[in-house]
Tab-separated table of C-alpha atoms in Angstrom:
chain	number	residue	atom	x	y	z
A	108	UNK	CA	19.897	12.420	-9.929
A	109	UNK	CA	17.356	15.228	-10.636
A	110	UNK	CA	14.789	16.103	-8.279
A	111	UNK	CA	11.438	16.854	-9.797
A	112	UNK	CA	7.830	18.318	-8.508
A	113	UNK	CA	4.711	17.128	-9.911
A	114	UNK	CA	2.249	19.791	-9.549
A	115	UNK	CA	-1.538	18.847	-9.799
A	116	UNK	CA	-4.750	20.033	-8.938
A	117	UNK	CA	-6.744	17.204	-6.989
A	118	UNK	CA	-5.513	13.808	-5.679
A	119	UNK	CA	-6.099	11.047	-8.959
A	120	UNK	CA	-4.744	13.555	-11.549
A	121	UNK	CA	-1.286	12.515	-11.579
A	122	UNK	CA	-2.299	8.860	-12.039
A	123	UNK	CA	-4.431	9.763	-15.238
A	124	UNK	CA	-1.254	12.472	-16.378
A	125	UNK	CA	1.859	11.996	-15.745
A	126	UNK	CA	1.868	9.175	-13.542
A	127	UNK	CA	4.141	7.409	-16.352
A	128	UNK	CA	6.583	9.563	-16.370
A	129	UNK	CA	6.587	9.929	-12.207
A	130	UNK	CA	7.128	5.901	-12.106
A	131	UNK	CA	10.222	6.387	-14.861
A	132	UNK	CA	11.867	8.809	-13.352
A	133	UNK	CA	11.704	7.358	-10.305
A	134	UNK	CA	12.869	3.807	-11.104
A	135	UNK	CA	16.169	5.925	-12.576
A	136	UNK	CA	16.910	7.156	-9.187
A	137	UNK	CA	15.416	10.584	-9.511
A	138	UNK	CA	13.328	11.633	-6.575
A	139	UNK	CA	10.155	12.658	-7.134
A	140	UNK	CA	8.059	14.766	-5.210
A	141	UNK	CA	4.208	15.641	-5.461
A	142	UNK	CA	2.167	18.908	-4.745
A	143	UNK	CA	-1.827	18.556	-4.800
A	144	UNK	CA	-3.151	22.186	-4.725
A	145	UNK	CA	-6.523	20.996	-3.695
A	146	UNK	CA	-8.013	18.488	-1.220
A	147	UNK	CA	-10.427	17.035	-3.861
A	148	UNK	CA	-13.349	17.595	-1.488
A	149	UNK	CA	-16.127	18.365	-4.549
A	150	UNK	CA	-15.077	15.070	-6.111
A	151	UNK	CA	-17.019	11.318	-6.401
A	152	UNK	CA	-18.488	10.333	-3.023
A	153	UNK	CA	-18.180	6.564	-2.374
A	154	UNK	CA	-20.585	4.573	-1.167
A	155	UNK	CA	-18.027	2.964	1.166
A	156	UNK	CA	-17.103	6.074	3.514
A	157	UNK	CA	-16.072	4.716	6.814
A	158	UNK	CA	-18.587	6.241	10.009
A	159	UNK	CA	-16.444	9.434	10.507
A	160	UNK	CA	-14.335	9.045	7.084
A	161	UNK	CA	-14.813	12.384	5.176
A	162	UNK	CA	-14.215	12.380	1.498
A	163	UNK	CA	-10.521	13.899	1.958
A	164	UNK	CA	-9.587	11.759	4.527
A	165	UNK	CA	-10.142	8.979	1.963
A	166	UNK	CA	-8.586	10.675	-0.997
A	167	UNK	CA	-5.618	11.494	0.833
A	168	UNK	CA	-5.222	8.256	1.921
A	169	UNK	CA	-5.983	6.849	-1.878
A	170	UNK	CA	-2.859	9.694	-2.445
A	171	UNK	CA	-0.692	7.901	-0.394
A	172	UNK	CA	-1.285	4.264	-2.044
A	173	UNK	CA	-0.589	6.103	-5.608
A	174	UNK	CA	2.420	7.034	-4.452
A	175	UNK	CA	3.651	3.820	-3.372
A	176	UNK	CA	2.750	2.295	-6.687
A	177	UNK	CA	4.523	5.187	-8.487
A	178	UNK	CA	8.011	5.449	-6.186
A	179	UNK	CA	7.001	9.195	-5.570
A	180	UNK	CA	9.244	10.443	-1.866
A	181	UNK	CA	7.392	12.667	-0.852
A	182	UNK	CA	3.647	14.010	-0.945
A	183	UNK	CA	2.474	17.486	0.100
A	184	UNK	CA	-0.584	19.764	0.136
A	185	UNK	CA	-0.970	22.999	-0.535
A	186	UNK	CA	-4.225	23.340	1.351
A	187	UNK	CA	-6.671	24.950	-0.741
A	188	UNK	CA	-10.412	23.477	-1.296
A	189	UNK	CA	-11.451	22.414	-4.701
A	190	UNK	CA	-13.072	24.890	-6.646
A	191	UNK	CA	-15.445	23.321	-8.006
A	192	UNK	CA	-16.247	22.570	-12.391
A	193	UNK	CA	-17.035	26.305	-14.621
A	194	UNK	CA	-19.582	27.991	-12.614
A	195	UNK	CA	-20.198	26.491	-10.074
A	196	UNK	CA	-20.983	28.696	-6.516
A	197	UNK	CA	-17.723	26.742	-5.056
A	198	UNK	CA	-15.341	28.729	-7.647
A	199	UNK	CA	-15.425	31.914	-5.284
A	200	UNK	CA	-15.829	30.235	-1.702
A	201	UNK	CA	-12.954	31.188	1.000
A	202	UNK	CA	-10.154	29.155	0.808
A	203	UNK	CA	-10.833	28.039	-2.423
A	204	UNK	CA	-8.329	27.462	-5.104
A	205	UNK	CA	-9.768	29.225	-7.832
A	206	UNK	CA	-9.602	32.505	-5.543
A	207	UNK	CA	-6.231	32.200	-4.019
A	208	UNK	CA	-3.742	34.895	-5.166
A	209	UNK	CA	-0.676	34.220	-7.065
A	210	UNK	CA	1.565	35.626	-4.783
A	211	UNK	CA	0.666	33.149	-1.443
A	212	UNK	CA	-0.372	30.144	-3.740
A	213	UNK	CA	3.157	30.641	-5.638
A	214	UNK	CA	5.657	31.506	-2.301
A	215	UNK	CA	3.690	28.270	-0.935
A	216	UNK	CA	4.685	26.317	-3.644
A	217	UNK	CA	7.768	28.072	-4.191
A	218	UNK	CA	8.880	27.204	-0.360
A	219	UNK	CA	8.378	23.325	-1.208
A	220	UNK	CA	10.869	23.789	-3.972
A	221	UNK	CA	13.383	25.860	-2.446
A	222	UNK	CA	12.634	22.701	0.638
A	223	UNK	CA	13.675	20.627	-2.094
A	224	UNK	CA	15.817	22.602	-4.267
A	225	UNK	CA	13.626	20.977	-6.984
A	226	UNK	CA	15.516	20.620	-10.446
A	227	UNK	CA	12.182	20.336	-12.507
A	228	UNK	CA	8.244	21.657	-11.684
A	229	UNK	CA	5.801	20.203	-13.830
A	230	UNK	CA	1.855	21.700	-14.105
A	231	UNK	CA	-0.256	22.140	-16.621
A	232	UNK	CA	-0.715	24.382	-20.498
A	233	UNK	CA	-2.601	27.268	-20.357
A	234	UNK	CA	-6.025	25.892	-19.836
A	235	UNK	CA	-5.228	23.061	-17.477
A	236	UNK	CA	-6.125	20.502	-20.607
A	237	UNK	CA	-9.904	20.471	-20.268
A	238	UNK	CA	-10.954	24.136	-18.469
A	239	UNK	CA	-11.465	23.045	-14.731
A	240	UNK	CA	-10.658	26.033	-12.952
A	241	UNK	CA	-8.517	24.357	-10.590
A	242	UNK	CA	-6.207	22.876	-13.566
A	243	UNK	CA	-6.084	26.379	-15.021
A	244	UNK	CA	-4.725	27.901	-11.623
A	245	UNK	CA	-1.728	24.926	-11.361
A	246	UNK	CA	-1.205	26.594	-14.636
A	247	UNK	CA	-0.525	30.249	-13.363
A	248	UNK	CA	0.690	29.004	-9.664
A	249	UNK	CA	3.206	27.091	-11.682
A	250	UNK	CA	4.709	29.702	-13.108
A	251	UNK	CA	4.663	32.385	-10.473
A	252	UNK	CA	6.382	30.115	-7.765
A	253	UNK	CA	9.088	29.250	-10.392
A	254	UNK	CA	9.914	33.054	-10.432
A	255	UNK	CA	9.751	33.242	-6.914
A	256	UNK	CA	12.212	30.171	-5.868
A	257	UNK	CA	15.787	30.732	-4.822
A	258	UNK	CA	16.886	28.435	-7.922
A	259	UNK	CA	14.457	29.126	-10.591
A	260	UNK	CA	13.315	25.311	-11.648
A	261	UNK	CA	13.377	24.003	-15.199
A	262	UNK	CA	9.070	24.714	-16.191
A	263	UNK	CA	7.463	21.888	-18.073
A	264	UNK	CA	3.469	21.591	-19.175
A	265	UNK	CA	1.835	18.499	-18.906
A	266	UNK	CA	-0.619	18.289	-21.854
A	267	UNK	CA	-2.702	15.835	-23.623
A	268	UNK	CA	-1.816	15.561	-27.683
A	269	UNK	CA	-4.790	16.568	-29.451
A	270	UNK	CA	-3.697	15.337	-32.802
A	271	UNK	CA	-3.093	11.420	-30.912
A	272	UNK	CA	-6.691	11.457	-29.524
A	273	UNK	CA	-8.414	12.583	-32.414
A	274	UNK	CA	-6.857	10.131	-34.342
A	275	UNK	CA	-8.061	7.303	-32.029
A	276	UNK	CA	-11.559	8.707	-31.918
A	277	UNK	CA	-11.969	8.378	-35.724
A	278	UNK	CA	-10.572	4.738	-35.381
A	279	UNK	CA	-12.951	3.993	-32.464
A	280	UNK	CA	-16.022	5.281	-34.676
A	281	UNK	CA	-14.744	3.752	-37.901
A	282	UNK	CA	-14.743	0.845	-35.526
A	283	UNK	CA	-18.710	1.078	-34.588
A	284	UNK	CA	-17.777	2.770	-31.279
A	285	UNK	CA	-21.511	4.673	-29.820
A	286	UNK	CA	-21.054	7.977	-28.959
A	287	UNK	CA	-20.718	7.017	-25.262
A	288	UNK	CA	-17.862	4.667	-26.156
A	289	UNK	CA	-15.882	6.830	-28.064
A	290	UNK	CA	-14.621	10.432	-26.820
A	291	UNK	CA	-14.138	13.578	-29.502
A	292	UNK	CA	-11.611	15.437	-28.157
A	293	UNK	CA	-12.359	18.472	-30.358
A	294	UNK	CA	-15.935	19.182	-28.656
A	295	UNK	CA	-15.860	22.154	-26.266
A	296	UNK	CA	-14.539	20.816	-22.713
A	297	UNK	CA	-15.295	22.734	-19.286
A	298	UNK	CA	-14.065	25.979	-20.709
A	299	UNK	CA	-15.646	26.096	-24.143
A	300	UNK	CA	-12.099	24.808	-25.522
A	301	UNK	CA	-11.378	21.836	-27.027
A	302	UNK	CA	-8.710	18.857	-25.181
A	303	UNK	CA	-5.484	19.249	-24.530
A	304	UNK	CA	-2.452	21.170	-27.043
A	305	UNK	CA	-2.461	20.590	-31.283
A	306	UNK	CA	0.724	18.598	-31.759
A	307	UNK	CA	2.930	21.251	-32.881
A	308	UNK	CA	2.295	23.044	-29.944
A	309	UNK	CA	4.047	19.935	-28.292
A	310	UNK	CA	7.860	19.911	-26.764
A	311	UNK	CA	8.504	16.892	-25.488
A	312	UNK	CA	7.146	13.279	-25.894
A	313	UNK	CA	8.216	10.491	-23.328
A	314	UNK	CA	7.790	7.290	-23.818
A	315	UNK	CA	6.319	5.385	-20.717
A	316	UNK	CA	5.105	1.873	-22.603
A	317	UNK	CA	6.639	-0.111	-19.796
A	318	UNK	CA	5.238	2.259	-16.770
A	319	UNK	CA	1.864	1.369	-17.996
A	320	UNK	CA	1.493	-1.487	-14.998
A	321	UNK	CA	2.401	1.420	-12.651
A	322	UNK	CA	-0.171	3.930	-14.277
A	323	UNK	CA	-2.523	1.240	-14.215
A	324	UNK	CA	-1.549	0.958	-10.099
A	325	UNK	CA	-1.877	4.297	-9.658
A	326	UNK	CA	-5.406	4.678	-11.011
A	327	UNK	CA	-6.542	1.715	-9.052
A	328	UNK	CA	-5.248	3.440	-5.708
A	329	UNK	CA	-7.973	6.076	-6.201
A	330	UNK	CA	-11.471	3.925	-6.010
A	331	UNK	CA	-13.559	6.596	-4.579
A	332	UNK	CA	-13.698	8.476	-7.761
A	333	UNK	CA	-15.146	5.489	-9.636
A	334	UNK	CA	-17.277	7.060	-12.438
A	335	UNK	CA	-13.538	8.360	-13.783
A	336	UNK	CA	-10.877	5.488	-13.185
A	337	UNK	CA	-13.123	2.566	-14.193
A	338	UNK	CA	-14.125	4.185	-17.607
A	339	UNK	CA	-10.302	4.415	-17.989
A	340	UNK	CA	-9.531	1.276	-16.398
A	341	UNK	CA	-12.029	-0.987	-18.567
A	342	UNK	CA	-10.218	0.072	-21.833
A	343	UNK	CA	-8.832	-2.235	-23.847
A	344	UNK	CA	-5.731	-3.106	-23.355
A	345	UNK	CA	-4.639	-2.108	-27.134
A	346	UNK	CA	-6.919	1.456	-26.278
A	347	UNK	CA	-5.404	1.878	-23.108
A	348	UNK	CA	-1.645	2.159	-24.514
A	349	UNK	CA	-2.512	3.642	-27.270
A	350	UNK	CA	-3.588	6.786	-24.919
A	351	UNK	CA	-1.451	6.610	-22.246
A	352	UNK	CA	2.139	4.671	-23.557
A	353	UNK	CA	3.219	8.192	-24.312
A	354	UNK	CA	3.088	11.479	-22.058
A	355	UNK	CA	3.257	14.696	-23.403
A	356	UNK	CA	4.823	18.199	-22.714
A	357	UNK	CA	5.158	22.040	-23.305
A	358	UNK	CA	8.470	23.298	-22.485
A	359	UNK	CA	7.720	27.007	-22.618
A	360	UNK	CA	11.555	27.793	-22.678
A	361	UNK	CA	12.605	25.665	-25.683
A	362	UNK	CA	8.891	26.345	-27.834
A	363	UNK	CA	7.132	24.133	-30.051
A	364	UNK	CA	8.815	21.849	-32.268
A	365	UNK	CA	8.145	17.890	-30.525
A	366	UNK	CA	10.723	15.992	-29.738
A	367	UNK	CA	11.233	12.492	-28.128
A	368	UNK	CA	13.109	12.089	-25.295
A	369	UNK	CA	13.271	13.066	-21.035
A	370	UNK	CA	13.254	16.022	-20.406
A	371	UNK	CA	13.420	15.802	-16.512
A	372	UNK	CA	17.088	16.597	-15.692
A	373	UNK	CA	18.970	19.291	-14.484
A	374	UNK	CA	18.867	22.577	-16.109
C-alpha cells in the first residue's frame, strides 16, 4: 500500500484533475490524503448561503462530501487565502497564497508528509495548467516541501494533454459546435499560455474509464461553484470520457517520453 498526497490549490480542483486517479488508488487500498493550499474564498458565491454560512464554510464542507465520494482518508489545509485570477489586487493581500514564501508554504506541507510519511506528492506543471497564480504556486510549494521532507516523496505533475483536447475541439467544431460550446485549448489562458503540457512533454497516462461515476460524484459535491461543474457536468456522456477517462502526468524524474500505466507506488 502506497500512501499518496494530492496537492491542489482550491477545494473542487481535485474533482475536475485527478479525482480519477484519487478514487483508483484508493479502491486498491492505497491511502490517499489531500492538501488544499487555499480556502477558495474568491470563488462562485451561491445563492443558497445559509444566515451565517460564509463561502469557506460551505466549500469546506462541499470538500468533505468529495472526499467521501472519492475514498480520500484524510483532508487538510494549508491555510492560505486564495489569491485571486492574474492581476487581480487579491494576488498581494496578507496571507495570501500567491505571497507566501517557499520556505513556510513548503515545511507546512512538508510536515503533512513527514505526518504521513507520504510515498507520492502530486501538484501541478510549471504553470499550474491554465496560469492561476494559485495553481502556479502548488507548482513551486510542491517541489520545495519535497526537498524539505525527512523521506523525499516520489514528485508527479498533474497536467492536462494538450494534444487530447485539441483534438476534441476540432471534432466538436467539425461537429457545428458555437464557439461557446466548444473550448480551444491553444488560446492564451490566465497567464498568456496556452492549456495544459504538448503530449510529449507527458510521463504518465492512467487510465480512470471506470472512476468516471466517482469523478462525476466528486464534481457534484461542490454545487456552490456552479458556473464551473455544471458546464462540465452537462457534457455528453461520449464528451465527458473522452476528456476525463484518462489523467495525465509529468514525472520530472523519469522526463518526457508517455507511458501508460500507475505511477503511484513506492519509490
Amino acid at each position: 500500500m502506497a500512501t499518496i498526497v494530492f496537492f491542489h490549490a482550491h477545494p473542487d480542483d481535485e474533482a475536475s484533475q485527478t479525482s480519477g486517479s484519487m478514487a483508483r488508488a484508493a479502491a486498491q487500498g492505497d491511502r490517499v490524503v489531500v492538501v488544499y493550499a487555499t480556502n477558495g474564498e474568491h470563488g462562485e458565491v451561491p445563492d443558497d448561503l445559509l444566515p451565517g454560512e460564509t463561502l469557506v464554510e460551505r466549500r469546506r464542507k462541499e470538500a468533505t462530501k468529495s472526499a467521501a465520494a472519492l475514498g480520500t482518508a484524510r483532508i487538510e489545509w494549508l491555510g492560505y487565502s486564495d489569491s485571486g485570477m492574474t492581476g487581480w489586487d487579491q494576488n498581494a493581500h496578507v496571507g495570501a497564497f500567491h505571497t507566501a514564501t517557499l520556505t513556510d508554504a513548503g515545511m507546512r506541507l512538508a510536515q503533512i508528509l513527514d505526518r504521513e510519511d507520504a510515498d507520492v506528492i502530486v501538484g501541478y506543471d510549471w504553470h499550474g495548467g491554465y496560469g492561476h497564480p494559485d495553481h502556479v504556486k502548488v507548482h513551486h510549494v510542491l517541489h520545495a516541501a519535497a526537498k524539505l521532507a525527512a523521506r523525499p516523496p516520489r514528485v508527479l505533475e498533474s497536467t492536462m494533454n494538450r494534444d487530447v483536447t485539441r483534438r476534441l475541439y476540432q471534432e466538436a467544431v467539425a461537429a457545428g459546435a458555437t464557439e461557446e460550446q466548444a473550448w480551444d485549448p491553444d488560446q492564451p489562458m490566465d497567464d498568456g499560455n496556452p492549456f495544459g503540457s504538448n503530449e510529449y512533454e507527458i510521463t504518465w497516462a492512467v487510465d480512470v474509464h471506470k472512476f468516471l461515476p466517482q469523478k462525476r460524484a466528486a464534481l457534484t459535491a461542490h454545487a456552490s461553484q456552479k458556473t464551473d461543474i455544471e458546464s462540465l457536468l452537462s457534457m455528453p456522456e461520449e464528451a465527458f470520457t473522452a476528456a476525463f477517462g484518462t489523467e495525465y502526468y509529468i514525472e520530472p524524474a523519469l522526463g518526457p517520453g508517455m507511458r501508460n500505466g500507475w505511477p503511484f507506488t513506492r519509490s
